[in-house]
PDB file of C-alpha atoms in Angstrom:
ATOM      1  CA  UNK A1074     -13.850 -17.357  10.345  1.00  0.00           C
ATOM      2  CA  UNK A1075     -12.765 -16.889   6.530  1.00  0.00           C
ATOM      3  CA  UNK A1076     -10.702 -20.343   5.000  1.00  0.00           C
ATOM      4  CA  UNK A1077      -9.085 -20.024   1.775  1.00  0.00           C
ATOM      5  CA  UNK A1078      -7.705 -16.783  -0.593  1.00  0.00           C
ATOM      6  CA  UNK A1079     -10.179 -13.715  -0.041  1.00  0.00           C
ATOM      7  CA  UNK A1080      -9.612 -10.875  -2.843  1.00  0.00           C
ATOM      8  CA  UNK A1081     -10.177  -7.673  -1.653  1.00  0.00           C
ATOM      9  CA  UNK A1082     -12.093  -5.295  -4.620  1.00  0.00           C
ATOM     10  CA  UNK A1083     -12.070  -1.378  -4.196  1.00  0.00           C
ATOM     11  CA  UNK A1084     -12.224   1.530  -5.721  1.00  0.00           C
ATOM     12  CA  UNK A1085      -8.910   3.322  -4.700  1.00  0.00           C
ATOM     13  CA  UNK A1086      -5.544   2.991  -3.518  1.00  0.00           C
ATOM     14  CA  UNK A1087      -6.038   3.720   0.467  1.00  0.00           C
ATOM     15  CA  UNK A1088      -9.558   1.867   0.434  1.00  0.00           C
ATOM     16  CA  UNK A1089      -7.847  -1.056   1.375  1.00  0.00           C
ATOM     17  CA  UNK A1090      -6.547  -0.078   4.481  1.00  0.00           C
ATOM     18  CA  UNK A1091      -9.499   2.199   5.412  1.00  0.00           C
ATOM     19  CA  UNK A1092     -12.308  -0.302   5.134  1.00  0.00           C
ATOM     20  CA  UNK A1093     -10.272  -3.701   5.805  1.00  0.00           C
ATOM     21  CA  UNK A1094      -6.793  -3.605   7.082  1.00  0.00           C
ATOM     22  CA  UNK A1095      -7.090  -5.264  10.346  1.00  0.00           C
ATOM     23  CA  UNK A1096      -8.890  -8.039   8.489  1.00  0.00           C
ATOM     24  CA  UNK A1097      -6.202  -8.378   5.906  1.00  0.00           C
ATOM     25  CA  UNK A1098      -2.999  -8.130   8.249  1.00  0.00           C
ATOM     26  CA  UNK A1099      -5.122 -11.106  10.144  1.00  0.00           C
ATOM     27  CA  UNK A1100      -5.366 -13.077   6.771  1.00  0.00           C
ATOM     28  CA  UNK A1101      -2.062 -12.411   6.071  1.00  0.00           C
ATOM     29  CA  UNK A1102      -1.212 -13.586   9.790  1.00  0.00           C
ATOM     30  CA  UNK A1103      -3.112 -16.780   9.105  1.00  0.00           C
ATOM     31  CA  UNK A1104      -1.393 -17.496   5.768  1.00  0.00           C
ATOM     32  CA  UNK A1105      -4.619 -17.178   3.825  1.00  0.00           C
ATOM     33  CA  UNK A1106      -2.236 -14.732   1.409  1.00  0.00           C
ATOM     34  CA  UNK A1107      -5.462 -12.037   0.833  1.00  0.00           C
ATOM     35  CA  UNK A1108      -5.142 -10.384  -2.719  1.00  0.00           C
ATOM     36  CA  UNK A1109      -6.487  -6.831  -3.701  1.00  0.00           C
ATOM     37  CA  UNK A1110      -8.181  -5.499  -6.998  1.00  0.00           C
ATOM     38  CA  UNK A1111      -7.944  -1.986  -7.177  1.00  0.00           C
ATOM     39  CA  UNK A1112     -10.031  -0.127  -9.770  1.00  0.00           C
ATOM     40  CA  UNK A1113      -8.398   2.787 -10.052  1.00  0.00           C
ATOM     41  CA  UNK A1114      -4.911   4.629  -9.310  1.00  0.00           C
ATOM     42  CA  UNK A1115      -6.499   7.454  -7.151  1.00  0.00           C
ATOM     43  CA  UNK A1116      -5.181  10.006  -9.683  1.00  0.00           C
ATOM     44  CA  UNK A1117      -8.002  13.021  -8.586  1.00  0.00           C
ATOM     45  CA  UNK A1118      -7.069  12.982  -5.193  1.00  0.00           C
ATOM     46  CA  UNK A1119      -4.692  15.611  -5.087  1.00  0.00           C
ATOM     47  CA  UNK A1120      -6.659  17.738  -2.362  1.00  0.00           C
ATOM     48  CA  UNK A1121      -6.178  15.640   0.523  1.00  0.00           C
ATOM     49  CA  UNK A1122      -2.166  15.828   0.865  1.00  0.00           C
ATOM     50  CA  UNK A1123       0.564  18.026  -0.323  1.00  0.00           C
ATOM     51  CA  UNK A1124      -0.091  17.604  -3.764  1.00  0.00           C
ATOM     52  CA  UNK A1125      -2.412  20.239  -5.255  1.00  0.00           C
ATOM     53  CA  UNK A1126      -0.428  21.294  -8.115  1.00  0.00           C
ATOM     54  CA  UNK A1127       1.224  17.686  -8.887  1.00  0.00           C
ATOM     55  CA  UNK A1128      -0.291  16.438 -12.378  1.00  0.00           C
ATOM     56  CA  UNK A1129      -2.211  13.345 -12.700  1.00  0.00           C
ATOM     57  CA  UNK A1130      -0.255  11.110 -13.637  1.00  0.00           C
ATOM     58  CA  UNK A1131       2.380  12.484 -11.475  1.00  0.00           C
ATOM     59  CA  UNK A1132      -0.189  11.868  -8.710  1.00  0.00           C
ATOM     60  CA  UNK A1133      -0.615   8.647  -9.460  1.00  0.00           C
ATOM     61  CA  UNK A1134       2.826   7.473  -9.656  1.00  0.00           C
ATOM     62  CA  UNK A1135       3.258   8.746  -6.537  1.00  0.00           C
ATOM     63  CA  UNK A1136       0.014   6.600  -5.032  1.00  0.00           C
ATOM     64  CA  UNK A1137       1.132   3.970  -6.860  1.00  0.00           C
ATOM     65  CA  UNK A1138       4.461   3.978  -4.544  1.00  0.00           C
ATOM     66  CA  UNK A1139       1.894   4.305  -1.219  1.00  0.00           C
ATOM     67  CA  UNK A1140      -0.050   1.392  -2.422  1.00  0.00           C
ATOM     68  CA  UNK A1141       2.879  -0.913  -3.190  1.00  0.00           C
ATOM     69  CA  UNK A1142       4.399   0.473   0.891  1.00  0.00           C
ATOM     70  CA  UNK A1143       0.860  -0.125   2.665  1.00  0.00           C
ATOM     71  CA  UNK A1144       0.385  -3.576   0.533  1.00  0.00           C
ATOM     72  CA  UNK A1145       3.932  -4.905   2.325  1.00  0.00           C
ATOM     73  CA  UNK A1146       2.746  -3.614   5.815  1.00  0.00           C
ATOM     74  CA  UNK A1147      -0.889  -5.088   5.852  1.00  0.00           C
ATOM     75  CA  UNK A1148       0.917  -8.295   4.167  1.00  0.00           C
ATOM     76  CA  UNK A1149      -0.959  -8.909   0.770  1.00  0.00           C
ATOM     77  CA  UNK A1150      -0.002 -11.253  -1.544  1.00  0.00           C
ATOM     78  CA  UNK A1151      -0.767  -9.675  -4.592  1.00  0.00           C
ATOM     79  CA  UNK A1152      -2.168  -6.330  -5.711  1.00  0.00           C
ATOM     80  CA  UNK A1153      -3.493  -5.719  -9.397  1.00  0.00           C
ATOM     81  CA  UNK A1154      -3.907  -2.355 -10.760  1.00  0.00           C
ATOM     82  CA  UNK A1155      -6.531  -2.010 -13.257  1.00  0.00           C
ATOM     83  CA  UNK A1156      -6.107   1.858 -14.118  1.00  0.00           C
ATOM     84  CA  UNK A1157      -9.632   2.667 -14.557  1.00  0.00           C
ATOM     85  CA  UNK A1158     -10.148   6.652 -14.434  1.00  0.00           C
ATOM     86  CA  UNK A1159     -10.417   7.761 -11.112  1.00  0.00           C
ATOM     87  CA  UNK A1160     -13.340   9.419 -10.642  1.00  0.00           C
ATOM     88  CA  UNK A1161     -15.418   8.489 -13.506  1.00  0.00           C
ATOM     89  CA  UNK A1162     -15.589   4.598 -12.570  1.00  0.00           C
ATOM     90  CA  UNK A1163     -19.534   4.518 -12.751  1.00  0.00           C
ATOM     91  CA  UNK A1164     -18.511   5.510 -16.832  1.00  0.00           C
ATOM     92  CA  UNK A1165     -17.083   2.060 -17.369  1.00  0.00           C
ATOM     93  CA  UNK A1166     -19.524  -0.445 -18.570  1.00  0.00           C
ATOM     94  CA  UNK A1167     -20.752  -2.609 -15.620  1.00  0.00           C
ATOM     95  CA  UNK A1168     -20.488  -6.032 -17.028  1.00  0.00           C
ATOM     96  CA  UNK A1169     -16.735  -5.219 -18.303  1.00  0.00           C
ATOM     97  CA  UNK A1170     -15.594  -4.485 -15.001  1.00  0.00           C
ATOM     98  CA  UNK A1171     -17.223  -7.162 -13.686  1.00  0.00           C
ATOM     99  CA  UNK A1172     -16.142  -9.531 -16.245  1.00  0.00           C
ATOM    100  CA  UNK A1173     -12.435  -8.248 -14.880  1.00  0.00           C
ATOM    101  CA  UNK A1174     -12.675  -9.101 -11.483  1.00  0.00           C
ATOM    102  CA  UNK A1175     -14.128 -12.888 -12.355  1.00  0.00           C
ATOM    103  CA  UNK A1176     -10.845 -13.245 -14.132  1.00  0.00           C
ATOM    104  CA  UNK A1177      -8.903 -11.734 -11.300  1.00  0.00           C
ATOM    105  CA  UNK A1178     -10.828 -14.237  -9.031  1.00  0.00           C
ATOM    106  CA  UNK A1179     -10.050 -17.021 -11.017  1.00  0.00           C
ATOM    107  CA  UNK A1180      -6.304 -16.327 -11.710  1.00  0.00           C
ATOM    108  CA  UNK A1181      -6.071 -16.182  -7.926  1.00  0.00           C
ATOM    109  CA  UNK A1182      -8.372 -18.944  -6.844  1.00  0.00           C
ATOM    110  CA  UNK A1183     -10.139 -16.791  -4.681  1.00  0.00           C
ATOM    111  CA  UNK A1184     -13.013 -18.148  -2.001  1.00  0.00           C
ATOM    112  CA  UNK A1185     -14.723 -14.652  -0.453  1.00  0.00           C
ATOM    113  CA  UNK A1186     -14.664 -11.296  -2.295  1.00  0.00           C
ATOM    114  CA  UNK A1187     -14.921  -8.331   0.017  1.00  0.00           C
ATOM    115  CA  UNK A1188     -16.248  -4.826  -1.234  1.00  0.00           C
ATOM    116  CA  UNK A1189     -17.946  -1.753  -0.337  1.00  0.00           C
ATOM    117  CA  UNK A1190     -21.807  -1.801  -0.074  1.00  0.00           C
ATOM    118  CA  UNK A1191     -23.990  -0.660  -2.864  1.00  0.00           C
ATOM    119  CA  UNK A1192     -24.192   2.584  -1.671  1.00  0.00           C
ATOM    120  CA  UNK A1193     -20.486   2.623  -1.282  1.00  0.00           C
ATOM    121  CA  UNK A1194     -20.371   3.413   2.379  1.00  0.00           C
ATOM    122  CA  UNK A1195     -20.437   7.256   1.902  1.00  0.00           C
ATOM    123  CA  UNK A1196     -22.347   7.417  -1.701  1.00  0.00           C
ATOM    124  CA  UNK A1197     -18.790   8.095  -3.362  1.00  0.00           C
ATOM    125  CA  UNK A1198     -19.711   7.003  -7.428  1.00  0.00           C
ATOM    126  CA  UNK A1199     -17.065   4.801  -8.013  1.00  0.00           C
ATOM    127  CA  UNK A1200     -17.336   2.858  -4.492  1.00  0.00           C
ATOM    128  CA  UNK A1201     -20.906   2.185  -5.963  1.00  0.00           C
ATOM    129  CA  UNK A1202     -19.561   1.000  -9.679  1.00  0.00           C
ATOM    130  CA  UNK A1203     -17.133  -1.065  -7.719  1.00  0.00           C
ATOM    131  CA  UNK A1204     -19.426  -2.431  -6.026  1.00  0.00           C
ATOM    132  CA  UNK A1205     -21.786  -3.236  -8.630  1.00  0.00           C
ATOM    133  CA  UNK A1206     -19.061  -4.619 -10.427  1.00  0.00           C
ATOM    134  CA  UNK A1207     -18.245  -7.110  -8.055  1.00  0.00           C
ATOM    135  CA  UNK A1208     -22.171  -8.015  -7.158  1.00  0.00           C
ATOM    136  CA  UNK A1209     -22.689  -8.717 -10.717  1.00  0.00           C
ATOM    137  CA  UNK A1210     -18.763 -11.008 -10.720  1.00  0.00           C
ATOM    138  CA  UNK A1211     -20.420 -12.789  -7.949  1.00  0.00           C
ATOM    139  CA  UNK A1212     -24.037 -13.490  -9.243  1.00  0.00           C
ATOM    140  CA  UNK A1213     -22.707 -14.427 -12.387  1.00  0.00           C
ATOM    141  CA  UNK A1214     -21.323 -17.835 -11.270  1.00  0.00           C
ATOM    142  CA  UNK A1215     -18.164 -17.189 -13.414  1.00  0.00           C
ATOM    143  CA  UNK A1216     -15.824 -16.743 -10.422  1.00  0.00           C
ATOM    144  CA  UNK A1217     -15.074 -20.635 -10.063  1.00  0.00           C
ATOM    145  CA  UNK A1218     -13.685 -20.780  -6.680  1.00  0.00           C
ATOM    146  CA  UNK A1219     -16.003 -17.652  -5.124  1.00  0.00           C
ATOM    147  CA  UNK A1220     -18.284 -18.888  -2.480  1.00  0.00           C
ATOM    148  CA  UNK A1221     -18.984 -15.758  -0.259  1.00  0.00           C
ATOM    149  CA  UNK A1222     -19.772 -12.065  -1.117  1.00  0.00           C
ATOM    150  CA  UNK A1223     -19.037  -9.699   1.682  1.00  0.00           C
ATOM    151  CA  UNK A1224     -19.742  -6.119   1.958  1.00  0.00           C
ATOM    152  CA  UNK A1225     -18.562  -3.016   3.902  1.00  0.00           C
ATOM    153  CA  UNK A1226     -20.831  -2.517   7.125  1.00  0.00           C
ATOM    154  CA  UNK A1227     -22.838   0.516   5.685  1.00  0.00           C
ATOM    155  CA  UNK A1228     -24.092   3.064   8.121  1.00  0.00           C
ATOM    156  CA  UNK A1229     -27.307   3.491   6.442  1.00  0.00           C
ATOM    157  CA  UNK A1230     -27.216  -0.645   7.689  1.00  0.00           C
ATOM    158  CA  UNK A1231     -26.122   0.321  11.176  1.00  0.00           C
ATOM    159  CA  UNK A1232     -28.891   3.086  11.319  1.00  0.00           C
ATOM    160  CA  UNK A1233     -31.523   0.309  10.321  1.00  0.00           C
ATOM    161  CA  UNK A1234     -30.044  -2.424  13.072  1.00  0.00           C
ATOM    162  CA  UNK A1235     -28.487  -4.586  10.723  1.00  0.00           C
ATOM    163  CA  UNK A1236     -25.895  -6.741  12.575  1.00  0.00           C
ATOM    164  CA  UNK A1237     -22.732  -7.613  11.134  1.00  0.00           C
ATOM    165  CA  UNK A1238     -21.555 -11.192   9.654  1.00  0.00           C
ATOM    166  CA  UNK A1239     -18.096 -10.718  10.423  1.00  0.00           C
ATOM    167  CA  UNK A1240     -16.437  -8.209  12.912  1.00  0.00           C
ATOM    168  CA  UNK A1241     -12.631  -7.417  13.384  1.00  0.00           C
ATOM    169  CA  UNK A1242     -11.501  -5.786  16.228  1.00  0.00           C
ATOM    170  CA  UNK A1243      -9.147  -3.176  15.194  1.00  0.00           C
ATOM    171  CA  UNK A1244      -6.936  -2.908  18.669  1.00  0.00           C
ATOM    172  CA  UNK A1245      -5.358  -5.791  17.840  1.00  0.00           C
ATOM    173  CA  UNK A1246      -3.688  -4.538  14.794  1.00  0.00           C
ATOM    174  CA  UNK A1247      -4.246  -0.997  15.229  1.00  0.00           C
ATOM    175  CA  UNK A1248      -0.443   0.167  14.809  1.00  0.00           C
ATOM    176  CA  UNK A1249      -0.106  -1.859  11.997  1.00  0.00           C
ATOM    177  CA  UNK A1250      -3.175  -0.297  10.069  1.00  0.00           C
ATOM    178  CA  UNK A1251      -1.887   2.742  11.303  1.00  0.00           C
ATOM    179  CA  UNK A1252       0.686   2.171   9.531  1.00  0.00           C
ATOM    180  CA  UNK A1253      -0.590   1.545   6.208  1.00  0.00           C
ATOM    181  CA  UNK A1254      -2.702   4.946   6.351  1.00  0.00           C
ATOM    182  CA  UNK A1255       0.374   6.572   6.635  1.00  0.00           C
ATOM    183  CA  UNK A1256       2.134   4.995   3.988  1.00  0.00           C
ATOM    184  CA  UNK A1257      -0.711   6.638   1.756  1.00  0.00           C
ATOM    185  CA  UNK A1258       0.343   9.897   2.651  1.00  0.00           C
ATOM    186  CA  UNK A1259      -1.194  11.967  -0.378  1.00  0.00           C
ATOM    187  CA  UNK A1260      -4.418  11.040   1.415  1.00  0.00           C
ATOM    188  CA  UNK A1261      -3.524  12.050   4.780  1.00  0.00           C
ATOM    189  CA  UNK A1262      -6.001  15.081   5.066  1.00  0.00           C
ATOM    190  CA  UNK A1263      -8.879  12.506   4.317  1.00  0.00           C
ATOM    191  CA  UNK A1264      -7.288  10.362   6.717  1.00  0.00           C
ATOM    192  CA  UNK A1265      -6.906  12.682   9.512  1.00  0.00           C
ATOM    193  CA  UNK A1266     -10.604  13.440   9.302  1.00  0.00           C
ATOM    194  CA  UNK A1267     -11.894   9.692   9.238  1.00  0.00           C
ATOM    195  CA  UNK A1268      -9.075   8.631  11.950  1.00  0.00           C
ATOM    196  CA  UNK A1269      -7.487  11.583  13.688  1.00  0.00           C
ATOM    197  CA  UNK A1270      -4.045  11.747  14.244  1.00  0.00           C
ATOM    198  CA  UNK A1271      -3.203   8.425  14.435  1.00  0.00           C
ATOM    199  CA  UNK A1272      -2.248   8.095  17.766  1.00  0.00           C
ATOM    200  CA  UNK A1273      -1.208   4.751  19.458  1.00  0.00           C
ATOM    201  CA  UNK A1274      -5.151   3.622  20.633  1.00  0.00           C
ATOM    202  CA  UNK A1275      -7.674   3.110  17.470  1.00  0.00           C
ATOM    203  CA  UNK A1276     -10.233   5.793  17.848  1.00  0.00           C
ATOM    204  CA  UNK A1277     -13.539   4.348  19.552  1.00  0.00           C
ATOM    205  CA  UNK A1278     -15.692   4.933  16.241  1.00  0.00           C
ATOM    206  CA  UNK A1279     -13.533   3.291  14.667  1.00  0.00           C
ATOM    207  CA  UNK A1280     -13.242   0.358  16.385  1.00  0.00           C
ATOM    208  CA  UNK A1281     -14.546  -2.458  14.492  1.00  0.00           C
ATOM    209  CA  UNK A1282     -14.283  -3.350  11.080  1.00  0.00           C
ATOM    210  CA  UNK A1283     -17.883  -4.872  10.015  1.00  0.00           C
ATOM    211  CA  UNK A1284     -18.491  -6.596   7.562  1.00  0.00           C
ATOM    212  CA  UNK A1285     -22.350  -8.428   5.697  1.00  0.00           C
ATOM    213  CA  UNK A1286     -22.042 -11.484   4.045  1.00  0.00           C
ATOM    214  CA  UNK A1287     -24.858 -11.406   1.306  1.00  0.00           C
ATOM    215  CA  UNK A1288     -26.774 -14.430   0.249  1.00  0.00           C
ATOM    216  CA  UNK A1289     -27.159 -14.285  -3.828  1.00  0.00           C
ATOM    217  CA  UNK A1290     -28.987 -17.681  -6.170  1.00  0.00           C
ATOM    218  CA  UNK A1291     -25.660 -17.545  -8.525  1.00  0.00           C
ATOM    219  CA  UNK A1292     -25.197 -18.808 -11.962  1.00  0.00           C
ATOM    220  CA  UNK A1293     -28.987 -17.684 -13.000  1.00  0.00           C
TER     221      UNK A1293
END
């Protein structure tokens, strides 16, 4: 299993809990006190909940107050906000988001970084600049404490037979990850789809949180 700090680096408030929350409750659980990047404050969301004709920023105050609920439940640390623009992440210069997350790793003394895959799981742009961001933290042997890079299980992956590195049984914590999707209840349309209703078992396709550790020649 994971030793030391992991950092968690996504895209969105909500990503979090979606691709990891078992894992980080378990962290949490273990004392490993997990941390969480998060690119941008999920300000173009505003079809998925009740929030159509909020503004933007009003939006993202209001994910901002999800994020900060679903951070206490899944137990992390810390969570940074870097206000990127949601929705136009892939417009940010690469090696300047990147160059942010080495310092976030650093400040936090981090060991693993988790992300989504390069393809970003479901091709969404700025899970794919996130994730490129945080490849090119990791390969740049800048993050001093970083020994593992981990993505998302991608289904692309799953289609090919690729077997995970690292797999969390979500029954375990399944009403506490529950919990943190609902605390991010501006998303709950998105989350009904992915999840269902929420009920007390996890859903059977949704089982497992997988995860690939990737094997990089860093510092080149």
């Amino acid at each position: 299993m994971l030793n030391g700090r992991s950092a968690f680096i996504y895209a969105h408030p909500d990503d979090e809990t979606f691709m990891s929350g078992c894992l980080i409750r378990q962290l949490a659980d273990e004392g490993l006190k997990p941390v969480l990047l998060v690119a941008t404050r999920g300000d173009a969301g505003n079809k998925n909940g009740d929030y159509a004709h909020s503004s933007r920023e009003e939006l993202a105050g209001i994910r901002d107050g999800e994020m900060a609920e679903a951070a206490s439940i899944l137990g992390l640390d810390t969570v940074e906000q870097l206000g990127h623009p949601d929705g136009k992440l892939n417009e940010v210069e690469a090696h300047r988001l990147a160059l942010q997350i080495v310092n976030f790793a650093n400040a936090h003394d981090v060991e693993s970084l988790f992300t989504f895959p390069p393809d970003g799981g479901n091709g969404h742009p700025d899970h794919i600049a996130i994730s490129l961001a945080a490849t090119l933290a990791f390969q740049s042997g800048k993050c001093e404490s970083v020994r593992a890079l981990y993505y998302s299980m991608s289904p692309g992956w799953v289609s090919e037979g690729r077997k995970p590195d690292l797999t969390i049984d979500a029954a375990k914590h399944w009403p506490v990850k529950a919990a943190a999707l609902r605390a991010h209840d501006s998303q709950k349309h998105a989350i009904r789809r992915y999840f269902g209703a929420l009920e007390d078992e996890v859903p059977n396709d949704r089982r497992f949180e997988e995860f690939v550790k990737i094997q990089f020649d860093i510092g080149g």
